[in-house]
Coordinates of C-alpha atoms and ligand atoms in Angstrom, one line a residue:
Chain L
M4 CA -25.7 -76.1 -12.2
T5 CA -29.2 -77.2 -11.4
E6 CA -32.2 -74.9 -11.4
I7 CA -32.3 -74.9 -7.6
H8 CA -28.6 -73.9 -7.3
Q9 CA -29.1 -71.1 -9.7
E10 CA -32.1 -69.8 -7.8
L11 CA -30.2 -69.8 -4.5
H12 CA -27.3 -68.0 -6.1
E13 CA -29.6 -65.3 -7.5
R14 CA -31.2 -64.8 -4.1
R15 CA -27.9 -64.3 -2.4
I16 CA -26.8 -61.7 -4.9
L17 CA -30.1 -60.0 -4.5
G18 CA -29.8 -59.9 -0.8
T19 CA -26.3 -58.3 -0.9
E20 CA -27.4 -55.8 -3.5
L21 CA -30.4 -54.7 -1.5
L22 CA -28.3 -54.4 1.7
W23 CA -25.8 -52.0 -0.1
A24 CA -28.6 -50.1 -1.8
F25 CA -30.2 -49.6 1.6
G26 CA -26.9 -48.4 3.2
V27 CA -26.2 -45.9 0.4
G28 CA -29.8 -44.7 0.4
V29 CA -29.6 -44.0 4.2
L30 CA -26.4 -42.0 3.7
I31 CA -27.8 -39.9 0.8
A32 CA -31.0 -39.3 2.7
A33 CA -29.1 -38.2 5.8
I34 CA -26.9 -35.7 3.9
L35 CA -29.8 -34.3 2.0
S36 CA -31.9 -33.8 5.1
M37 CA -29.0 -32.0 6.7
I38 CA -28.9 -29.6 3.7
V39 CA -32.6 -29.1 3.8
F40 CA -32.6 -28.6 7.6
T41 CA -29.9 -25.9 7.5
A42 CA -31.6 -24.3 4.5
L43 CA -34.9 -24.1 6.4
S44 CA -33.8 -23.5 10.0
I45 CA -30.8 -21.2 9.7
G46 CA -31.3 -19.7 6.3
V47 CA -28.3 -21.1 4.6
N48 CA -28.7 -20.7 0.8
P49 CA -26.7 -19.8 -2.2
P50 CA -26.6 -16.0 -2.7
S51 CA -29.3 -15.3 -5.3
N52 CA -28.5 -11.7 -6.2
V53 CA -27.4 -11.3 -9.9
E54 CA -26.0 -7.8 -10.3
R55 CA -23.2 -6.9 -12.7
L56 CA -20.5 -4.3 -12.2
D57 CA -17.4 -3.6 -14.3
P58 CA -14.6 -4.9 -12.1
K59 CA -11.9 -2.8 -13.9
A60 CA -13.6 0.5 -13.0
L61 CA -14.8 -0.1 -9.4
H62 CA -12.8 2.9 -8.2
L63 CA -14.7 5.1 -10.7
S64 CA -18.1 3.6 -9.8
G65 CA -20.1 5.8 -7.4
E66 CA -21.0 3.0 -5.1
F67 CA -17.7 1.3 -4.6
A68 CA -15.5 4.4 -4.8
E69 CA -13.1 4.5 -1.8
D70 CA -15.0 7.2 0.1
N71 CA -18.2 5.2 -0.1
L72 CA -16.9 2.0 1.3
G73 CA -17.7 0.7 4.8
T74 CA -20.9 0.8 6.9
S75 CA -23.6 3.4 6.2
V76 CA -27.1 3.8 7.5
G77 CA -29.6 5.1 5.0
S78 CA -32.4 7.7 5.7
D79 CA -34.8 4.7 6.0
G80 CA -32.6 3.2 8.7
R81 CA -31.3 0.4 6.5
V82 CA -27.7 -0.7 7.3
V83 CA -25.6 -1.3 4.2
V84 CA -22.0 -2.5 4.3
R85 CA -19.9 -2.1 1.1
V86 CA -16.5 -3.9 1.0
I87 CA -13.9 -4.5 -1.7
A88 CA -12.1 -7.8 -1.6
T89 CA -8.8 -7.4 -3.4
Q90 CA -5.4 -9.0 -3.5
F91 CA -4.6 -9.3 -0.5
A92 CA -6.9 -7.3 1.8
F93 CA -10.5 -6.3 2.4
L94 CA -11.2 -2.6 2.3
P95 CA -12.1 -1.5 4.9
R96 CA -10.3 -3.9 7.2
C97 CA -12.6 -3.3 10.1
I98 CA -16.4 -3.4 9.6
P99 CA -18.8 -2.1 12.3
V100 CA -22.3 -3.6 12.4
P101 CA -25.2 -3.3 14.8
V102 CA -26.4 -6.3 16.9
G103 CA -30.0 -7.5 16.3
R104 CA -30.8 -5.4 13.2
P105 CA -31.0 -6.5 9.6
V106 CA -27.8 -5.8 7.7
T107 CA -27.1 -5.9 4.0
L108 CA -23.5 -6.8 3.0
R109 CA -22.3 -6.0 -0.5
F110 CA -19.0 -7.3 -1.7
V111 CA -17.1 -6.8 -5.0
A112 CA -13.7 -7.9 -6.3
P113 CA -11.7 -6.0 -8.9
D114 CA -9.0 -8.7 -9.6
V115 CA -9.5 -12.4 -9.0
L116 CA -11.9 -14.8 -7.3
H117 CA -12.2 -14.3 -3.6
G118 CA -14.5 -15.7 -0.9
L119 CA -15.3 -14.9 2.6
L120 CA -17.1 -16.1 5.7
I121 CA -17.8 -14.4 9.0
S122 CA -17.0 -16.8 11.8
G123 CA -20.1 -18.0 13.8
T124 CA -22.7 -16.5 11.4
N125 CA -24.4 -17.7 8.3
V126 CA -22.4 -15.3 6.1
N127 CA -20.4 -17.3 3.6
T128 CA -20.1 -16.3 -0.1
M129 CA -17.8 -16.2 -3.1
V130 CA -16.9 -12.8 -4.5
V131 CA -16.6 -13.1 -8.3
P132 CA -15.1 -10.2 -10.3
G133 CA -17.9 -8.6 -12.3
Y134 CA -20.7 -9.4 -9.9
V135 CA -21.9 -7.9 -6.6
A136 CA -22.1 -10.6 -3.9
Q137 CA -24.9 -9.6 -1.6
V138 CA -25.9 -11.2 1.7
H139 CA -28.6 -10.2 4.1
T140 CA -28.1 -11.2 7.7
E141 CA -28.6 -10.3 11.3
F142 CA -25.9 -10.5 14.0
T143 CA -27.0 -12.0 17.2
R144 CA -24.1 -11.4 19.6
T145 CA -21.8 -8.5 20.2
G146 CA -18.0 -8.9 19.9
D147 CA -15.3 -9.1 17.2
L148 CA -15.7 -11.7 14.5
L149 CA -13.0 -12.8 12.1
M150 CA -13.7 -12.5 8.4
P151 CA -11.0 -14.4 6.4
C152 CA -10.7 -14.8 2.7
H153 CA -11.5 -18.5 2.0
E154 CA -10.8 -18.7 -1.7
Y155 CA -7.1 -18.9 -2.7
C156 CA -6.4 -15.6 -4.4
G157 CA -2.6 -15.5 -4.7
L158 CA 0.6 -15.6 -2.7
G159 CA -0.6 -13.2 0.0
H160 CA -3.9 -15.1 0.5
S161 CA -3.2 -16.2 4.1
E162 CA -2.8 -12.5 5.2
M163 CA -6.2 -11.6 3.8
W164 CA -8.7 -11.1 6.7
A165 CA -10.8 -8.4 8.2
T166 CA -12.6 -7.9 11.5
V167 CA -16.4 -7.5 11.9
Q168 CA -17.1 -5.5 15.0
V169 CA -20.7 -6.3 16.2
L170 CA -21.6 -3.3 18.4
P171 CA -24.5 -2.8 20.9
E172 CA -27.0 -0.3 19.7
N173 CA -25.7 2.5 21.9
Q174 CA -22.2 2.2 20.4
F175 CA -23.4 2.0 16.8
Q176 CA -23.5 5.8 16.1
P177 CA -23.8 7.0 12.5
D178 CA -22.3 10.5 11.9
S179 CA -24.2 13.2 10.0
N180 CA -23.4 11.4 6.7
G181 CA -24.9 8.2 8.0
R182 CA -21.4 6.6 8.2
V183 CA -20.2 4.4 11.1
S184 CA -16.6 3.6 12.0
C185 CA -15.2 0.9 14.1
A186 CA -14.8 1.6 17.8
Q187 CA -11.2 2.2 18.7
R188 CA -9.9 -0.3 21.3
Chain J
M30 CA -24.5 -76.9 -17.7
S31 CA -25.0 -75.7 -21.3
D32 CA -28.6 -75.1 -20.6
S33 CA -28.1 -72.0 -18.5
H34 CA -26.3 -70.4 -21.4
E35 CA -29.2 -71.1 -23.7
T36 CA -31.9 -69.7 -21.5
P37 CA -34.2 -68.0 -24.0
S38 CA -33.5 -64.2 -24.0
I39 CA -37.1 -63.4 -23.5
D40 CA -36.9 -64.9 -20.0
R41 CA -34.0 -62.7 -19.0
R42 CA -35.8 -59.6 -20.1
L43 CA -38.8 -60.6 -18.0
L44 CA -36.5 -61.2 -15.1
D45 CA -35.0 -57.7 -15.5
Q46 CA -38.3 -55.8 -15.9
P47 CA -39.1 -55.0 -12.3
W48 CA -35.5 -53.8 -11.8
R49 CA -35.6 -51.5 -14.7
F50 CA -39.0 -50.2 -13.5
W51 CA -38.0 -49.6 -9.9
S52 CA -34.6 -48.0 -10.7
T53 CA -36.3 -45.6 -13.1
V54 CA -38.9 -44.8 -10.4
A55 CA -36.0 -44.2 -7.9
V56 CA -34.1 -41.8 -10.3
A57 CA -37.2 -39.9 -11.3
G58 CA -38.4 -39.7 -7.8
T59 CA -35.0 -38.3 -6.6
L60 CA -35.1 -35.7 -9.4
L61 CA -38.6 -34.7 -8.7
G62 CA -37.9 -34.5 -5.0
G63 CA -34.9 -32.3 -5.6
I64 CA -36.9 -30.0 -7.9
I65 CA -39.7 -29.7 -5.4
L66 CA -37.3 -29.0 -2.5
G67 CA -34.9 -26.7 -4.3
A68 CA -37.3 -24.8 -6.6
L69 CA -40.4 -24.7 -4.5
I70 CA -40.2 -25.5 -0.7
I71 CA -36.9 -24.0 0.2
P72 CA -37.3 -20.7 -1.8
V73 CA -40.8 -20.2 -0.5
V74 CA -39.9 -20.8 3.2
Q75 CA -36.7 -18.7 2.9
G76 CA -38.5 -16.0 0.9
R77 CA -41.1 -15.6 3.6
S78 CA -38.4 -14.4 6.1
A79 CA -37.1 -12.0 3.5
G80 CA -40.6 -10.7 2.8
L81 CA -40.9 -12.2 -0.6
D82 CA -44.2 -13.7 -2.0
A83 CA -44.1 -17.3 -3.2
Y84 CA -44.2 -16.4 -6.9
T85 CA -41.2 -14.0 -6.7
A86 CA -39.3 -16.4 -4.5
I87 CA -39.8 -19.3 -7.0
C88 CA -38.9 -17.1 -10.0
R89 CA -35.7 -16.0 -8.3
A90 CA -34.8 -19.6 -7.4
L91 CA -35.2 -20.5 -11.1
G92 CA -33.1 -17.5 -12.1
I93 CA -36.0 -15.9 -14.1
L94 CA -36.1 -12.8 -11.8
P95 CA -32.9 -11.2 -10.6
G96 CA -32.3 -10.9 -6.9
S97 CA -33.1 -7.8 -5.0
P98 CA -32.2 -5.1 -5.4
A99 CA -31.3 -5.5 -9.1
Q100 CA -30.8 -1.8 -9.6
P101 CA -27.3 -0.4 -8.9
Q102 CA -27.3 1.2 -5.5
P103 CA -26.9 4.9 -5.4
S104 CA -23.9 6.1 -3.4
D105 CA -25.2 7.8 -0.4
R106 CA -22.3 10.1 0.0
V107 CA -21.0 13.1 -2.0
Q108 CA -18.5 11.6 -4.4
R109 CA -15.0 12.7 -4.0
T110 CA -12.3 12.4 -6.7
P111 CA -11.4 8.8 -7.3
V112 CA -7.8 7.8 -6.2
S113 CA -6.8 7.2 -9.8
Q114 CA -8.4 7.6 -13.3
V115 CA -6.5 4.7 -14.8
V116 CA -8.7 1.8 -15.9
W117 CA -6.9 -1.3 -17.4
T118 CA -9.3 -1.7 -20.4
S119 CA -8.3 -4.0 -23.2
E120 CA -7.8 -0.9 -25.4
L121 CA -5.2 0.5 -23.0
L122 CA -3.4 -2.9 -22.8
H123 CA -3.3 -2.8 -26.6
I124 CA -1.8 0.7 -26.6
L125 CA 0.9 -0.5 -24.2
A126 CA 1.5 -3.7 -26.2
R127 CA 1.9 -1.7 -29.5
A128 CA 4.2 1.0 -27.9
D129 CA 7.4 1.7 -29.8
P130 CA 10.5 1.8 -27.6
A131 CA 12.6 3.6 -30.3
R132 CA 10.2 6.5 -30.5
G133 CA 10.1 6.4 -26.7
R134 CA 13.9 6.7 -26.5
T135 CA 13.9 9.9 -28.6
K136 CA 11.3 11.5 -26.3
A137 CA 12.9 10.2 -23.2
L138 CA 16.3 11.8 -24.2
E139 CA 14.5 15.1 -24.9
S140 CA 12.5 15.4 -21.7
C141 CA 13.4 12.8 -19.1
A142 CA 17.1 12.0 -19.3
A143 CA 18.2 15.1 -17.5
C144 CA 16.8 13.7 -14.2
H145 CA 16.1 10.0 -14.8
G146 CA 19.2 9.4 -16.8
E147 CA 19.5 8.3 -20.4
T148 CA 19.2 4.6 -19.6
G149 CA 16.9 5.1 -16.6
I150 CA 19.6 5.3 -13.9
A151 CA 19.0 8.6 -12.0
V152 CA 21.7 10.5 -10.3
A153 CA 19.9 12.7 -7.7
P154 CA 18.8 10.6 -4.6
D155 CA 15.2 11.6 -4.7
V156 CA 14.7 10.7 -8.3
P157 CA 13.6 7.1 -8.9
H158 CA 15.4 4.8 -11.3
L159 CA 13.3 3.8 -14.2
A160 CA 15.6 1.2 -15.9
G161 CA 13.8 -2.1 -16.0
Q162 CA 10.7 -0.7 -14.3
S163 CA 7.5 -2.4 -15.5
G164 CA 5.8 -0.7 -18.4
P165 CA 2.3 -0.7 -16.9
A166 CA 3.8 0.8 -13.6
I167 CA 5.5 3.7 -15.5
Y168 CA 2.4 4.3 -17.5
K169 CA 0.1 4.3 -14.4
Q170 CA 2.3 6.8 -12.5
L171 CA 2.7 9.1 -15.5
S172 CA -1.0 9.0 -16.0
D173 CA -1.7 9.7 -12.3
Y174 CA 0.7 12.7 -12.4
R175 CA -1.2 14.0 -15.4
T176 CA -4.6 13.8 -13.9
G177 CA -3.4 15.0 -10.5
S178 CA -4.0 11.8 -8.7
R179 CA -0.4 11.7 -7.7
A180 CA 0.9 15.1 -6.7
H181 CA 4.3 16.4 -7.7
D182 CA 4.9 19.8 -9.2
L183 CA 7.7 18.8 -11.6
M184 CA 6.4 15.5 -12.8
A185 CA 2.8 16.8 -13.2
G186 CA 3.9 19.5 -15.6
I187 CA 6.1 17.0 -17.5
A188 CA 3.4 14.3 -17.8
R189 CA 0.8 16.8 -18.9
A190 CA 2.9 17.8 -21.9
L191 CA 2.8 14.2 -23.2
D192 CA -0.1 12.4 -24.9
E193 CA -1.3 8.8 -24.3
T194 CA 0.9 7.2 -27.0
A195 CA 4.0 9.1 -25.9
L196 CA 3.5 7.9 -22.3
A197 CA 3.2 4.3 -23.6
D198 CA 6.3 4.7 -25.9
I199 CA 8.5 6.1 -23.1
A200 CA 7.2 3.4 -20.7
A201 CA 8.2 0.8 -23.2
Y202 CA 11.7 2.3 -23.7
Y203 CA 12.5 2.4 -20.0
A204 CA 10.9 -1.0 -19.3
G205 CA 13.2 -2.5 -21.9
R206 CA 16.4 -1.2 -20.2
P207 CA 18.1 -3.9 -18.1
M208 CA 18.4 -3.0 -14.4
R209 CA 21.8 -2.4 -13.0
N210 CA 23.7 -5.4 -11.8
P211 CA 23.5 -5.9 -8.0
N212 CA 26.1 -3.6 -6.5
P213 CA 28.5 -5.7 -4.3
A214 CA 29.0 -2.6 -2.1
T215 CA 25.4 -2.6 -1.1
L216 CA 25.0 -6.4 -0.6
A217 CA 24.9 -6.7 3.1
P218 CA 23.1 -9.8 4.6
A219 CA 19.5 -8.8 5.4
P220 CA 18.1 -9.3 8.9
A221 CA 15.8 -12.3 9.3
E222 CA 12.8 -10.2 10.1
I223 CA 13.1 -8.2 6.9
I224 CA 13.3 -11.4 4.8
T225 CA 10.3 -12.7 6.7
L226 CA 8.3 -9.6 5.8
V227 CA 9.3 -9.8 2.1
E228 CA 8.7 -13.6 1.8
L229 CA 5.9 -14.4 4.3
G230 CA 4.5 -11.0 5.5
D231 CA 2.9 -10.7 8.9
P232 CA -0.5 -12.4 9.2
R233 CA -1.0 -10.9 12.7
R234 CA -1.0 -7.4 11.3
G235 CA -2.5 -8.5 8.0
I236 CA 0.6 -7.5 6.0
P237 CA 0.9 -9.7 2.9
P238 CA 4.4 -10.6 1.8
C239 CA 5.9 -7.8 -0.4
A240 CA 7.0 -10.4 -2.8
S241 CA 3.4 -11.6 -3.4
C242 CA 3.0 -8.5 -5.5
H243 CA 6.4 -6.9 -6.1
R244 CA 8.2 -10.0 -7.4
A245 CA 8.1 -10.4 -11.1
G246 CA 5.5 -13.0 -12.2
S247 CA 3.9 -13.2 -8.7
G248 CA 0.4 -12.6 -10.1
G249 CA -0.2 -9.4 -8.2
P250 CA -1.8 -6.2 -9.6
I251 CA -0.6 -5.3 -13.1
E252 CA 0.6 -1.8 -12.1
T253 CA 2.8 -3.1 -9.3
P254 CA 6.3 -1.5 -9.7
V255 CA 9.6 -3.3 -9.6
L256 CA 11.4 -2.4 -6.4
A257 CA 14.7 -4.2 -7.0
E258 CA 17.6 -1.8 -7.0
Q259 CA 15.4 1.2 -6.3
R260 CA 17.0 4.0 -4.4
D261 CA 16.5 3.7 -0.7
E262 CA 15.9 7.5 -0.2
Y263 CA 13.1 7.4 -2.7
F264 CA 11.7 4.1 -1.3
I265 CA 11.5 5.5 2.3
Q266 CA 10.0 8.8 1.1
Q267 CA 7.3 7.0 -0.8
I268 CA 6.4 4.6 2.0
N269 CA 6.1 7.6 4.4
L270 CA 3.9 9.4 1.9
Y271 CA 1.6 6.4 1.6
A272 CA 1.5 6.0 5.4
S273 CA 0.5 9.6 6.0
G274 CA -2.0 9.5 3.1
Q275 CA -0.2 12.3 1.2
R276 CA 0.3 9.8 -1.7
R277 CA -3.1 8.1 -2.3
N278 CA -3.1 7.0 -5.9
D279 CA -2.8 3.3 -5.0
L280 CA -6.0 1.6 -5.9
Y281 CA -8.0 0.1 -3.0
A282 CA -5.5 1.5 -0.6
R283 CA -3.2 -1.5 -1.3
M284 CA 0.0 0.3 -0.2
R285 CA -1.5 2.8 2.2
T286 CA -2.9 0.1 4.5
I287 CA 0.5 -1.7 4.4
A288 CA 2.7 1.3 4.8
A289 CA 0.7 2.7 7.8
Q290 CA 1.6 -0.4 9.8
L291 CA 5.4 -0.6 9.1
T292 CA 7.7 0.6 11.8
P293 CA 10.6 3.1 10.9
S294 CA 13.2 0.4 11.4
E295 CA 11.2 -2.0 9.2
I296 CA 11.0 0.7 6.5
A297 CA 14.7 1.3 6.6
G298 CA 15.4 -2.4 6.5
L299 CA 13.1 -3.0 3.6
A300 CA 14.6 -0.1 1.7
A301 CA 18.1 -1.5 2.2
Y302 CA 17.0 -5.0 1.2
Y303 CA 15.5 -3.7 -2.0
R304 CA 18.4 -1.4 -2.9
A305 CA 20.7 -4.3 -2.7
G306 CA 18.9 -5.5 -5.8
F307 CA 17.5 -8.9 -5.3
R308 CA 13.9 -9.3 -6.5
Ligands
CU429 CU1 -8.6 -13.3 -1.3

């Protein structure tokens, strides 16, 4: 092969390589900007709360004892929802929340890995035994939303779902203990 | 031809130099960009809407500061008695694993056989069979009778007279007894909707398949009792107690939520299915 030939050959390879590098670069940039955009515009982020709790004794813990589960409004007006994700149900199975007010959701699991999302909202988290999964959010529309378990947790996984009832302010009525229950329909 | 093979290596390295330089720049640039986005820009912008100052937001993104609130939340309601006091700690599992069935047999003959039978096959219709029942299930129920989590005058008194090791020994003895053979007289073909409930559950009502917990080796909760060949009278009675909330020692309301949704004919069908003795 002559010098000239070799030179031409090199150039062609270089051209193809640059073309591919450009294509891949565009793809990566597009995906990354999507992640950055959702993170900045609709607040999608990995839950950052690190809080440990013994998963074997949740029923003896004050906070996640059965009587304390569900939606409650503190004296400062803060809405806190406490839910247990267990094989194969959420407890409680219907969760009332107010529309247009900040809500703190706190989930724990006593047995295996679970996960959940609330359809049409930015709530989407894993529930890892031993940790409290906490999500802050605000619901923007009234109506019933589906909350399925989205992490395979055993043979009854596909029957594991709950309902989130987003209520208008006049129907979101805490009782004297600050507890709110789902509206009966 | 041969000449291209003998190009001095120094030339090649020179030829490579810009490539190495620019690929290093690209990798380092991506890394730096990622760190700036993930550890600085995104946490600061997101933290602003959560009312966090920049410093706290960055520390939390790096995992140096825990998220808020890091303190356990106080329960904002007067605490009632927990549904059960049983905690499956590793010490408890050790006690169960070291239980002695021979010692358990002696105690069972003394204080249980009159009602539950020597081998765990009870005679009276409202007394459950214990033969082949799972050890953790027997232990949990005895423990709950003892602490009052499950109410029953007779069983509470009997369970209170026994200590932890005795409970474990007796549980091991009855768990080791083989269940009865399926009784041909009870083997009627089960209706399709009952088999569906057992095998597939009912997603619409949120009822998981009974077999997802009650079949041996299904990976459900450790305290799940074996239902195969259980008496139907006892079965129906317990489902009704769960449904009405009179029995509430099931952790996380696992059985109460399910039982409350079953219709009387489903309950009867399930009881007949399980009495027949398959799984
Ligand atoms: Cu699940």
